[in-house]
PDB file of C-alpha atoms in Angstrom:
ATOM      1  CA  MET A   1      15.013  -4.616   0.567  1.00 29.00           C
ATOM      2  CA  LEU A   2      11.661  -4.619  -1.087  1.00 30.00           C
ATOM      3  CA  ASP A   3      12.005  -4.427  -4.833  1.00 33.00           C
ATOM      4  CA  ASN A   4       8.841  -5.734  -6.456  1.00 34.00           C
ATOM      5  CA  TYR A   5       5.289  -4.742  -7.268  1.00 32.00           C
ATOM      6  CA  ASP A   6       4.176  -5.420  -3.696  1.00 36.00           C
ATOM      7  CA  ASP A   7       6.190  -2.585  -2.137  1.00 37.00           C
ATOM      8  CA  PHE A   8       3.019  -0.590  -1.474  1.00 37.00           C
ATOM      9  CA  ALA A   9       1.039  -3.552  -0.167  1.00 39.00           C
ATOM     10  CA  LEU A  10       0.678  -4.315   3.515  1.00 39.00           C
ATOM     11  CA  PRO A  11       3.405  -6.886   4.292  1.00 40.00           C
ATOM     12  CA  SER A  12       2.923 -10.089   6.230  1.00 47.00           C
ATOM     13  CA  LYS A  13       3.396 -10.202   9.992  1.00 48.00           C
ATOM     14  CA  ASP A  14       6.792 -11.881   9.542  1.00 50.00           C
ATOM     15  CA  ASN A  15       7.924  -9.180   7.122  1.00 49.00           C
ATOM     16  CA  ILE A  16       6.809  -6.454   9.516  1.00 47.00           C
ATOM     17  CA  GLU A  17       8.804  -7.975  12.364  1.00 51.00           C
ATOM     18  CA  LEU A  18      11.835  -8.483  10.133  1.00 52.00           C
ATOM     19  CA  MET A  19      11.664  -4.892   8.900  1.00 50.00           C
ATOM     20  CA  THR A  20      11.378  -3.432  12.391  1.00 49.00           C
ATOM     21  CA  ARG A  21      14.300  -5.540  13.640  1.00 54.00           C
ATOM     22  CA  GLU A  22      16.365  -4.455  10.664  1.00 51.00           C
ATOM     23  CA  TYR A  23      15.473  -0.837  11.306  1.00 50.00           C
ATOM     24  CA  ALA A  24      16.397  -1.098  14.983  1.00 52.00           C
ATOM     25  CA  LYS A  25      19.694  -2.819  14.167  1.00 53.00           C
ATOM     26  CA  LEU A  26      20.753  -0.169  11.670  1.00 47.00           C
ATOM     27  CA  ASN A  27      19.434   2.647  13.819  1.00 48.00           C
ATOM     28  CA  ASN A  28      21.835   1.602  16.586  1.00 49.00           C
ATOM     29  CA  ASN A  29      24.728   2.209  14.194  1.00 46.00           C
ATOM     30  CA  TYR A  30      23.141   5.307  12.728  1.00 40.00           C
ATOM     31  CA  GLU A  31      23.830   7.535  15.708  1.00 41.00           C
ATOM     32  CA  GLY A  32      27.597   7.032  15.566  1.00 39.00           C
ATOM     33  CA  GLU A  33      27.978   7.175  11.801  1.00 41.00           C
ATOM     34  CA  ASN A  34      29.591  10.126  10.074  1.00 42.00           C
ATOM     35  CA  LEU A  35      26.691  11.468   8.048  1.00 37.00           C
ATOM     36  CA  SER A  36      28.934  13.610   5.861  1.00 40.00           C
ATOM     37  CA  GLU A  37      30.214  10.491   4.079  1.00 42.00           C
ATOM     38  CA  ASP A  38      28.529   9.144   0.974  1.00 42.00           C
ATOM     39  CA  ASN A  39      28.890   5.391   1.407  1.00 46.00           C
ATOM     40  CA  LYS A  40      26.973   2.184   1.010  1.00 49.00           C
ATOM     41  CA  PHE A  41      26.038   2.102   4.689  1.00 47.00           C
ATOM     42  CA  LEU A  42      24.153   5.378   4.365  1.00 48.00           C
ATOM     43  CA  GLN A  43      22.289   4.198   1.316  1.00 51.00           C
ATOM     44  CA  ASP A  44      21.344   0.940   3.068  1.00 52.00           C
ATOM     45  CA  LEU A  45      20.384   2.852   6.181  1.00 50.00           C
ATOM     46  CA  TYR A  46      18.024   5.223   4.426  1.00 53.00           C
ATOM     47  CA  GLU A  47      16.580   2.376   2.404  1.00 57.00           C
ATOM     48  CA  CYS A  48      15.852   0.597   5.670  1.00 55.00           C
ATOM     49  CA  ILE A  49      14.412   3.716   7.301  1.00 53.00           C
ATOM     50  CA  TYR A  50      12.180   4.266   4.291  1.00 53.00           C
ATOM     51  CA  ASN A  51      10.800   0.725   4.305  1.00 56.00           C
ATOM     52  CA  ALA A  52      10.459   0.498   8.082  1.00 51.00           C
ATOM     53  CA  PHE A  53       8.662   3.821   8.224  1.00 52.00           C
ATOM     54  CA  ASN A  54       6.389   2.854   5.347  1.00 54.00           C
ATOM     55  CA  VAL A  55       5.466  -0.449   6.995  1.00 48.00           C
ATOM     56  CA  ILE A  56       4.854   0.916  10.473  1.00 46.00           C
ATOM     57  CA  CYS A  57       2.937   3.976   9.295  1.00 47.00           C
ATOM     58  CA  THR A  58       0.686   1.744   7.236  1.00 47.00           C
ATOM     59  CA  ILE A  59      -0.055  -0.302  10.350  1.00 43.00           C
ATOM     60  CA  VAL A  60      -0.651   2.763  12.501  1.00 41.00           C
ATOM     61  CA  GLU A  61      -2.829   4.498   9.906  1.00 44.00           C
ATOM     62  CA  LEU A  62      -5.005   1.430   9.422  1.00 44.00           C
ATOM     63  CA  ASN A  63      -4.996   0.469  13.064  1.00 45.00           C
ATOM     64  CA  PRO A  64      -4.312   3.513  15.258  1.00 42.00           C
ATOM     65  CA  LYS A  65      -5.318   1.621  18.401  1.00 45.00           C
ATOM     66  CA  ASN A  66      -2.867  -1.231  17.825  1.00 44.00           C
ATOM     67  CA  LYS A  67      -0.551  -0.512  20.759  1.00 44.00           C
ATOM     68  CA  LYS A  68       1.948  -3.167  19.727  1.00 45.00           C
ATOM     69  CA  PHE A  69       2.981  -0.965  16.812  1.00 42.00           C
ATOM     70  CA  TYR A  70       1.832   2.439  17.983  1.00 38.00           C
ATOM     71  CA  ASN A  71       4.855   3.325  20.117  1.00 43.00           C
ATOM     72  CA  LEU A  72       7.256   2.115  17.474  1.00 44.00           C
ATOM     73  CA  GLY A  73       5.249   3.968  14.865  1.00 40.00           C
ATOM     74  CA  GLU A  74       5.456   7.118  16.937  1.00 42.00           C
ATOM     75  CA  LYS A  75       9.200   6.688  17.279  1.00 46.00           C
ATOM     76  CA  ILE A  76       9.723   6.066  13.590  1.00 44.00           C
ATOM     77  CA  GLY A  77       7.344   8.925  12.866  1.00 42.00           C
ATOM     78  CA  LYS A  78      10.149  11.183  14.024  1.00 45.00           C
ATOM     79  CA  VAL A  79      12.233   9.726  11.230  1.00 49.00           C
ATOM     80  CA  LYS A  80       9.877  11.312   8.712  1.00 58.00           C
ATOM     81  CA  ASN A  81      12.147  14.323   8.774  1.00 60.00           C
ATOM     82  CA  GLU A  82      14.904  12.003   7.599  1.00 62.00           C
ATOM     83  CA  TYR A  83      13.185  11.730   4.217  1.00 70.00           C
ATOM     84  CA  GLU A  84      14.712  15.071   3.301  1.00 74.00           C
ATOM     85  CA  LYS A  85      18.134  13.800   4.357  1.00 70.00           C
ATOM     86  CA  ALA A  86      17.533  10.594   2.428  1.00 71.00           C
ATOM     87  CA  ILE A  87      16.765  12.654  -0.667  1.00 77.00           C
ATOM     88  CA  GLU A  88      19.946  14.650  -0.120  1.00 73.00           C
ATOM     89  CA  TYR A  89      22.071  11.508   0.016  1.00 69.00           C
ATOM     90  CA  TYR A  90      20.369   9.901  -2.981  1.00 74.00           C
ATOM     91  CA  GLU A  91      21.068  13.077  -4.927  1.00 76.00           C
ATOM     92  CA  LEU A  92      24.689  13.051  -3.765  1.00 70.00           C
ATOM     93  CA  SER A  93      24.983   9.418  -4.805  1.00 67.00           C
ATOM     94  CA  ASN A  94      23.483  10.347  -8.164  1.00 69.00           C
ATOM     95  CA  SER A  95      26.475  12.530  -8.981  1.00 65.00           C
ATOM     96  CA  LYS A  96      28.726   9.441  -8.879  1.00 62.00           C
ATOM     97  CA  ARG A  97      26.563   7.108 -10.969  1.00 63.00           C
ATOM     98  CA  ASN A  98      26.258   6.459 -14.656  1.00 68.00           C
ATOM     99  CA  GLU A  99      23.022   7.374 -16.415  1.00 68.00           C
ATOM    100  CA  TYR A 100      21.317   4.056 -15.795  1.00 65.00           C
ATOM    101  CA  GLY A 101      22.373   4.078 -12.129  1.00 71.00           C
ATOM    102  CA  LYS A 102      20.789   7.498 -11.779  1.00 80.00           C
ATOM    103  CA  SER A 103      17.398   6.045 -12.664  1.00 82.00           C
ATOM    104  CA  PHE A 104      17.537   4.008  -9.446  1.00 79.00           C
ATOM    105  CA  CYS A 105      18.133   7.142  -7.390  1.00 81.00           C
ATOM    106  CA  TYR A 106      15.400   9.117  -9.132  1.00 87.00           C
ATOM    107  CA  PHE A 107      13.061   6.209  -8.430  1.00 86.00           C
ATOM    108  CA  LYS A 108      13.928   6.213  -4.709  1.00 83.00           C
ATOM    109  CA  ILE A 109      13.762  10.010  -4.471  1.00 86.00           C
ATOM    110  CA  ALA A 110      10.278   9.949  -6.036  1.00 90.00           C
ATOM    111  CA  ARG A 111       9.155   7.451  -3.395  1.00 85.00           C
ATOM    112  CA  CYS A 112      10.414   9.729  -0.626  1.00 82.00           C
ATOM    113  CA  TYR A 113       8.544  12.703  -2.064  1.00 87.00           C
ATOM    114  CA  TYR A 114       5.414  10.548  -2.321  1.00 85.00           C
ATOM    115  CA  LYS A 115       5.564   9.905   1.427  1.00 79.00           C
ATOM    116  CA  LEU A 116       6.150  13.624   1.966  1.00 80.00           C
ATOM    117  CA  TYR A 117       2.992  14.399  -0.074  1.00 83.00           C
ATOM    118  CA  ASP A 118       5.050  16.515  -2.462  1.00 89.00           C
ATOM    119  CA  TYR A 119       3.253  15.892  -5.746  1.00 91.00           C
ATOM    120  CA  LYS A 120       5.415  18.029  -8.037  1.00 93.00           C
ATOM    121  CA  ASN A 121       8.783  16.627  -6.966  1.00 93.00           C
ATOM    122  CA  CYS A 122       7.417  13.096  -6.789  1.00 93.00           C
ATOM    123  CA  LYS A 123       6.181  13.380 -10.369  1.00 94.00           C
ATOM    124  CA  ASP A 124       9.350  15.066 -11.643  1.00 95.00           C
ATOM    125  CA  ASN A 125      11.601  12.312 -10.319  1.00 93.00           C
ATOM    126  CA  TYR A 126       9.444   9.460 -11.557  1.00 94.00           C
ATOM    127  CA  LEU A 127       9.484  11.078 -15.006  1.00 95.00           C
ATOM    128  CA  LYS A 128      13.300  11.337 -14.910  1.00 92.00           C
ATOM    129  CA  ALA A 129      13.572   7.638 -14.052  1.00 91.00           C
ATOM    130  CA  LEU A 130      11.107   6.725 -16.797  1.00 92.00           C
ATOM    131  CA  GLU A 131      12.976   8.808 -19.363  1.00 90.00           C
ATOM    132  CA  ILE A 132      16.240   6.974 -18.644  1.00 87.00           C
ATOM    133  CA  THR A 133      14.793   3.454 -18.677  1.00 85.00           C
ATOM    134  CA  LYS A 134      12.301   3.728 -21.530  1.00 83.00           C
ATOM    135  CA  ASP A 135      14.758   2.696 -24.260  1.00 74.00           C
ATOM    136  CA  LYS A 136      17.278   0.588 -22.329  1.00 64.00           C
ATOM    137  CA  GLY A 137      15.724  -2.799 -23.032  1.00 58.00           C
ATOM    138  CA  GLU A 138      16.131  -5.154 -25.990  1.00 62.00           C
ATOM    139  CA  ASN A 139      15.863  -3.383 -29.364  1.00 65.00           C
ATOM    140  CA  ASN A 140      15.794  -0.027 -27.551  1.00 63.00           C
ATOM    141  CA  LYS A 141      12.445  -0.877 -25.977  1.00 67.00           C
ATOM    142  CA  PRO A 142      11.509  -0.266 -22.334  1.00 71.00           C
ATOM    143  CA  ASN A 143      13.138  -2.667 -19.864  1.00 76.00           C
ATOM    144  CA  ARG A 144      11.737  -4.203 -16.688  1.00 83.00           C
ATOM    145  CA  GLU A 145      12.756  -1.237 -14.560  1.00 85.00           C
ATOM    146  CA  TYR A 146      10.690   1.009 -16.806  1.00 89.00           C
ATOM    147  CA  TYR A 147       7.486  -0.930 -16.194  1.00 91.00           C
ATOM    148  CA  LYS A 148       8.137  -1.257 -12.490  1.00 90.00           C
ATOM    149  CA  CYS A 149       8.673   2.509 -12.258  1.00 92.00           C
ATOM    150  CA  LEU A 150       5.626   3.182 -14.448  1.00 94.00           C
ATOM    151  CA  TYR A 151       3.430   1.062 -12.161  1.00 93.00           C
ATOM    152  CA  GLU A 152       4.526   2.977  -9.073  1.00 92.00           C
ATOM    153  CA  TYR A 153       4.170   6.305 -10.862  1.00 95.00           C
ATOM    154  CA  ILE A 154       0.569   5.447 -11.764  1.00 96.00           C
ATOM    155  CA  PHE A 155       0.002   4.317  -8.178  1.00 92.00           C
ATOM    156  CA  SER A 156       1.281   7.676  -6.912  1.00 93.00           C
ATOM    157  CA  LEU A 157      -0.976   9.560  -9.342  1.00 95.00           C
ATOM    158  CA  ILE A 158      -3.955   7.658  -7.915  1.00 93.00           C
ATOM    159  CA  GLY A 159      -2.772   8.580  -4.420  1.00 89.00           C
ATOM    160  CA  PHE A 160      -2.681  12.241  -5.465  1.00 91.00           C
ATOM    161  CA  LYS A 161      -6.140  11.834  -7.084  1.00 91.00           C
ATOM    162  CA  ASN A 162      -4.866  12.622 -10.567  1.00 94.00           C
ATOM    163  CA  TYR A 163      -7.159   9.958 -11.999  1.00 95.00           C
ATOM    164  CA  GLU A 164      -7.255  11.094 -15.620  1.00 96.00           C
ATOM    165  CA  GLU A 165      -3.490  10.998 -16.135  1.00 96.00           C
ATOM    166  CA  ALA A 166      -3.239   7.742 -14.186  1.00 96.00           C
ATOM    167  CA  LEU A 167      -5.890   6.130 -16.376  1.00 97.00           C
ATOM    168  CA  ASN A 168      -4.159   7.172 -19.593  1.00 96.00           C
ATOM    169  CA  LEU A 169      -0.856   5.707 -18.417  1.00 96.00           C
ATOM    170  CA  THR A 170      -2.384   2.314 -17.608  1.00 96.00           C
ATOM    171  CA  TYR A 171      -2.605   1.708 -21.355  1.00 95.00           C
ATOM    172  CA  GLU A 172       1.159   2.227 -21.606  1.00 94.00           C
ATOM    173  CA  LEU A 173       1.618  -0.358 -18.864  1.00 93.00           C
ATOM    174  CA  ASP A 174      -0.389  -2.792 -21.007  1.00 93.00           C
ATOM    175  CA  LYS A 175       2.612  -2.973 -23.347  1.00 91.00           C
ATOM    176  CA  GLY A 176       4.634  -4.912 -20.775  1.00 89.00           C
ATOM    177  CA  ASN A 177       4.450  -8.601 -19.913  1.00 87.00           C
ATOM    178  CA  GLU A 178       1.439 -10.535 -18.635  1.00 87.00           C
ATOM    179  CA  LYS A 179       2.001  -9.429 -15.053  1.00 86.00           C
ATOM    180  CA  ASP A 180       2.152  -5.795 -16.161  1.00 89.00           C
ATOM    181  CA  LYS A 181      -1.131  -6.204 -18.035  1.00 90.00           C
ATOM    182  CA  ASN A 182      -2.837  -7.684 -14.973  1.00 89.00           C
ATOM    183  CA  MET A 183      -1.472  -4.913 -12.750  1.00 91.00           C
ATOM    184  CA  SER A 184      -2.676  -2.372 -15.309  1.00 94.00           C
ATOM    185  CA  SER A 185      -6.175  -3.874 -15.165  1.00 93.00           C
ATOM    186  CA  CYS A 186      -6.154  -3.702 -11.368  1.00 93.00           C
ATOM    187  CA  LEU A 187      -5.115  -0.045 -11.473  1.00 95.00           C
ATOM    188  CA  ARG A 188      -7.848   0.803 -13.998  1.00 96.00           C
ATOM    189  CA  GLY A 189     -10.376  -0.970 -11.812  1.00 95.00           C
ATOM    190  CA  LYS A 190      -9.260   1.060  -8.782  1.00 94.00           C
ATOM    191  CA  ILE A 191      -9.506   4.293 -10.775  1.00 96.00           C
ATOM    192  CA  PHE A 192     -13.012   3.434 -11.995  1.00 97.00           C
ATOM    193  CA  TYR A 193     -14.050   2.574  -8.421  1.00 94.00           C
ATOM    194  CA  LYS A 194     -12.665   5.839  -7.019  1.00 93.00           C
ATOM    195  CA  THR A 195     -14.371   7.841  -9.773  1.00 95.00           C
ATOM    196  CA  LYS A 196     -17.665   5.989  -9.221  1.00 94.00           C
ATOM    197  CA  ARG A 197     -17.629   4.254 -12.594  1.00 96.00           C
ATOM    198  CA  TYR A 198     -18.808   1.151 -10.798  1.00 96.00           C
ATOM    199  CA  ASP A 199     -19.988  -0.918 -13.763  1.00 96.00           C
ATOM    200  CA  GLU A 200     -16.603  -0.598 -15.469  1.00 97.00           C
ATOM    201  CA  ALA A 201     -14.762  -1.412 -12.230  1.00 96.00           C
ATOM    202  CA  ILE A 202     -16.939  -4.472 -11.644  1.00 96.00           C
ATOM    203  CA  ALA A 203     -16.353  -5.710 -15.211  1.00 96.00           C
ATOM    204  CA  ILE A 204     -12.583  -5.535 -14.733  1.00 95.00           C
ATOM    205  CA  PHE A 205     -12.499  -7.222 -11.344  1.00 94.00           C
ATOM    206  CA  GLU A 206     -15.015  -9.883 -12.366  1.00 93.00           C
ATOM    207  CA  LYS A 207     -12.666 -10.838 -15.195  1.00 91.00           C
ATOM    208  CA  LEU A 208      -9.674 -10.962 -12.867  1.00 89.00           C
ATOM    209  CA  TYR A 209     -11.738 -12.952 -10.368  1.00 90.00           C
ATOM    210  CA  GLN A 210     -12.116 -15.757 -12.924  1.00 85.00           C
ATOM    211  CA  LYS A 211      -8.352 -16.138 -13.292  1.00 66.00           C
ATOM    212  CA  ASP A 212      -6.443 -18.629 -11.193  1.00 64.00           C
ATOM    213  CA  SER A 213      -3.748 -16.176 -10.136  1.00 62.00           C
ATOM    214  CA  ILE A 214      -2.781 -13.702  -7.456  1.00 66.00           C
ATOM    215  CA  ASP A 215      -5.174 -11.233  -9.079  1.00 82.00           C
ATOM    216  CA  ARG A 216      -8.105 -13.301  -7.817  1.00 87.00           C
ATOM    217  CA  LYS A 217      -7.320 -12.192  -4.277  1.00 86.00           C
ATOM    218  CA  SER A 218      -7.199  -8.515  -5.276  1.00 87.00           C
ATOM    219  CA  ALA A 219     -10.433  -8.969  -7.224  1.00 90.00           C
ATOM    220  CA  CYS A 220     -12.226 -10.425  -4.186  1.00 91.00           C
ATOM    221  CA  ILE A 221     -11.129  -7.486  -2.043  1.00 88.00           C
ATOM    222  CA  GLU A 222     -12.069  -4.827  -4.579  1.00 92.00           C
ATOM    223  CA  LEU A 223     -15.415  -6.412  -5.495  1.00 93.00           C
ATOM    224  CA  SER A 224     -16.372  -6.664  -1.824  1.00 91.00           C
ATOM    225  CA  LYS A 225     -15.566  -2.952  -1.403  1.00 89.00           C
ATOM    226  CA  ILE A 226     -17.525  -1.944  -4.491  1.00 93.00           C
ATOM    227  CA  TYR A 227     -20.626  -3.938  -3.574  1.00 93.00           C
ATOM    228  CA  THR A 228     -20.473  -2.672   0.012  1.00 90.00           C
ATOM    229  CA  SER A 229     -20.405   0.903  -1.357  1.00 89.00           C
ATOM    230  CA  LEU A 230     -23.405   0.042  -3.538  1.00 92.00           C
ATOM    231  CA  GLU A 231     -25.159  -1.495  -0.505  1.00 90.00           C
ATOM    232  CA  LYS A 232     -25.350  -4.857  -2.279  1.00 93.00           C
ATOM    233  CA  TYR A 233     -24.259  -6.751   0.781  1.00 90.00           C
ATOM    234  CA  ASP A 234     -25.153 -10.261  -0.409  1.00 92.00           C
ATOM    235  CA  LEU A 235     -22.744  -9.855  -3.308  1.00 93.00           C
ATOM    236  CA  ALA A 236     -20.098  -8.275  -1.077  1.00 91.00           C
ATOM    237  CA  ASN A 237     -20.401 -11.223   1.287  1.00 90.00           C
ATOM    238  CA  LYS A 238     -20.067 -13.694  -1.597  1.00 91.00           C
ATOM    239  CA  TYR A 239     -16.620 -12.365  -2.467  1.00 91.00           C
ATOM    240  CA  LEU A 240     -15.578 -12.096   1.158  1.00 90.00           C
ATOM    241  CA  ASP A 241     -16.507 -15.734   1.720  1.00 91.00           C
ATOM    242  CA  THR A 242     -14.338 -16.689  -1.250  1.00 89.00           C
ATOM    243  CA  LEU A 243     -11.525 -14.497   0.034  1.00 88.00           C
ATOM    244  CA  TYR A 244     -11.435 -16.062   3.493  1.00 87.00           C
ATOM    245  CA  LYS A 245     -11.847 -19.592   2.157  1.00 89.00           C
ATOM    246  CA  GLU A 246      -8.993 -19.340  -0.326  1.00 86.00           C
ATOM    247  CA  TYR A 247      -6.788 -16.922   1.634  1.00 84.00           C
ATOM    248  CA  PRO A 248      -7.396 -17.766   5.324  1.00 82.00           C
ATOM    249  CA  ASN A 249      -4.673 -15.411   6.587  1.00 79.00           C
ATOM    250  CA  GLN A 250      -6.453 -12.372   5.155  1.00 81.00           C
ATOM    251  CA  SER A 251      -7.449  -9.761   7.754  1.00 80.00           C
ATOM    252  CA  PRO A 252     -11.098 -10.212   8.844  1.00 87.00           C
ATOM    253  CA  ALA A 253     -11.514  -6.429   9.014  1.00 86.00           C
ATOM    254  CA  LEU A 254     -13.117  -6.348   5.565  1.00 85.00           C
ATOM    255  CA  LYS A 255     -15.959  -8.573   6.713  1.00 88.00           C
ATOM    256  CA  MET A 256     -16.363  -6.637   9.956  1.00 90.00           C
ATOM    257  CA  HIS A 257     -16.642  -3.481   7.871  1.00 87.00           C
ATOM    258  CA  MET A 258     -19.205  -5.066   5.557  1.00 87.00           C
ATOM    259  CA  TYR A 259     -21.409  -6.175   8.482  1.00 89.00           C
ATOM    260  CA  TYR A 260     -21.149  -2.723  10.051  1.00 87.00           C
ATOM    261  CA  GLU A 261     -21.972  -0.845   6.843  1.00 85.00           C
ATOM    262  CA  SER A 262     -24.921  -3.156   6.152  1.00 86.00           C
ATOM    263  CA  LYS A 263     -26.257  -2.322   9.648  1.00 86.00           C
ATOM    264  CA  MET A 264     -26.056  -6.002  10.615  1.00 90.00           C
ATOM    265  CA  HIS A 265     -24.744  -4.966  14.023  1.00 91.00           C
ATOM    266  CA  LYS A 266     -25.514  -8.198  15.885  1.00 92.00           C
ATOM    267  CA  GLU A 267     -23.701 -10.167  13.184  1.00 91.00           C
ATOM    268  CA  CYS A 268     -20.839  -7.667  13.315  1.00 93.00           C
ATOM    269  CA  ILE A 269     -20.537  -8.102  17.091  1.00 94.00           C
ATOM    270  CA  ASP A 270     -20.711 -11.904  16.937  1.00 94.00           C
ATOM    271  CA  TYR A 271     -18.202 -12.099  14.090  1.00 93.00           C
ATOM    272  CA  SER A 272     -15.778  -9.594  15.626  1.00 92.00           C
ATOM    273  CA  LYS A 273     -15.929 -11.303  19.034  1.00 93.00           C
ATOM    274  CA  LYS A 274     -14.151 -14.325  17.573  1.00 92.00           C
ATOM    275  CA  TYR A 275     -11.076 -12.205  16.942  1.00 91.00           C
ATOM    276  CA  LEU A 276     -10.677 -10.664  20.391  1.00 90.00           C
ATOM    277  CA  ASN A 277      -7.256 -11.380  21.915  1.00 89.00           C
ATOM    278  CA  THR A 278      -5.851 -12.320  18.512  1.00 88.00           C
ATOM    279  CA  GLU A 279      -3.594 -10.362  16.176  1.00 84.00           C
ATOM    280  CA  PHE A 280      -6.820  -8.722  14.917  1.00 86.00           C
ATOM    281  CA  ASP A 281      -7.896  -7.629  18.411  1.00 86.00           C
ATOM    282  CA  SER A 282      -7.910  -3.890  17.655  1.00 83.00           C
ATOM    283  CA  ASP A 283     -10.063  -4.379  14.533  1.00 85.00           C
ATOM    284  CA  ALA A 284     -12.468  -6.541  16.512  1.00 88.00           C
ATOM    285  CA  LYS A 285     -12.780  -3.999  19.327  1.00 88.00           C
ATOM    286  CA  TYR A 286     -13.195  -1.126  16.892  1.00 86.00           C
ATOM    287  CA  TYR A 287     -16.107  -2.675  14.988  1.00 89.00           C
ATOM    288  CA  MET A 288     -17.671  -4.254  18.092  1.00 91.00           C
ATOM    289  CA  GLY A 289     -17.539  -0.902  19.851  1.00 88.00           C
ATOM    290  CA  ARG A 290     -19.172   0.934  16.954  1.00 88.00           C
ATOM    291  CA  SER A 291     -21.877  -1.702  16.586  1.00 91.00           C
ATOM    292  CA  LEU A 292     -22.615  -1.682  20.320  1.00 90.00           C
ATOM    293  CA  VAL A 293     -23.139   2.095  20.108  1.00 89.00           C
ATOM    294  CA  LYS A 294     -25.482   1.663  17.141  1.00 89.00           C
ATOM    295  CA  ILE A 295     -27.729  -0.698  19.123  1.00 89.00           C
ATOM    296  CA  GLY A 296     -27.664   1.554  22.188  1.00 88.00           C
ATOM    297  CA  LEU A 297     -25.280  -0.434  24.418  1.00 88.00           C
ATOM    298  CA  TYR A 298     -23.086   2.549  25.281  1.00 84.00           C
ATOM    299  CA  ASN A 299     -21.653   1.255  28.565  1.00 85.00           C
ATOM    300  CA  GLU A 300     -20.611  -2.046  26.969  1.00 86.00           C
ATOM    301  CA  SER A 301     -18.934  -0.123  24.153  1.00 84.00           C
ATOM    302  CA  LYS A 302     -17.098   2.108  26.623  1.00 81.00           C
ATOM    303  CA  LYS A 303     -15.834  -0.868  28.639  1.00 82.00           C
ATOM    304  CA  LEU A 304     -14.670  -2.628  25.503  1.00 81.00           C
ATOM    305  CA  LEU A 305     -12.637   0.350  24.294  1.00 69.00           C
ATOM    306  CA  GLU A 306     -11.105   1.283  27.641  1.00 66.00           C
TER     307      GLU A 306
END
């Protein structure tokens, strides 16, 4: 199962297909399983349901017209009610674990509450996990699980728009290793962007952009978003060009969005057209359709979206 900093990121196409197959495989066994038992199968099952649901809902939310995933997303959407059952079983499992093992369950329970938009319980369980792991490393210092949990807790605070608390905690994340420090910078940049502190956000992402690391990709994405919001489209395009040159598998939707927002509707149509009948077909149709409407070609837009 997913167990790194990229859990909240949109997975690759291969990972999506693997996750959906894994979900379907376990779901076949799920119906005949005795749900009153607390066993490893149940824990694996709910872990799989959680990840499959997270992946598919991300796809459907970003791309509601993507029919390849929509039906499956709708089906797994029914599993959302299973989050409460998943929490119940994690809590049951907790009663049979040692203190450190409980931190794992609190961590997973917090994730479930995050997807249920339950801020209080999400926060409470992340804090329980953090309390257990904060002095379990070398010389009674925080261990790796602590910083992983702290990152996701900050991420959830941003999701719940608690920007002030999230910002304060990023400085705690700075105490980890180099990866933690980079992730902390990215989180601060996102917070500054969402709170319209654009100059501070730009300064952070410009610094990350100069580094030859995975953070360069994130920096390109965030800088393109910021400059699009500021209507500085030449600068937004500069970072998008870098993004697609260095990371050719990146979704072209960002550039479609930039063309649309900059009112370059002909360019948006021409650029989007290249991605019709590809894995980015729904993005292409969405932005082509909107641009066609903007230039008064309503019938063409209607035909495209039918």
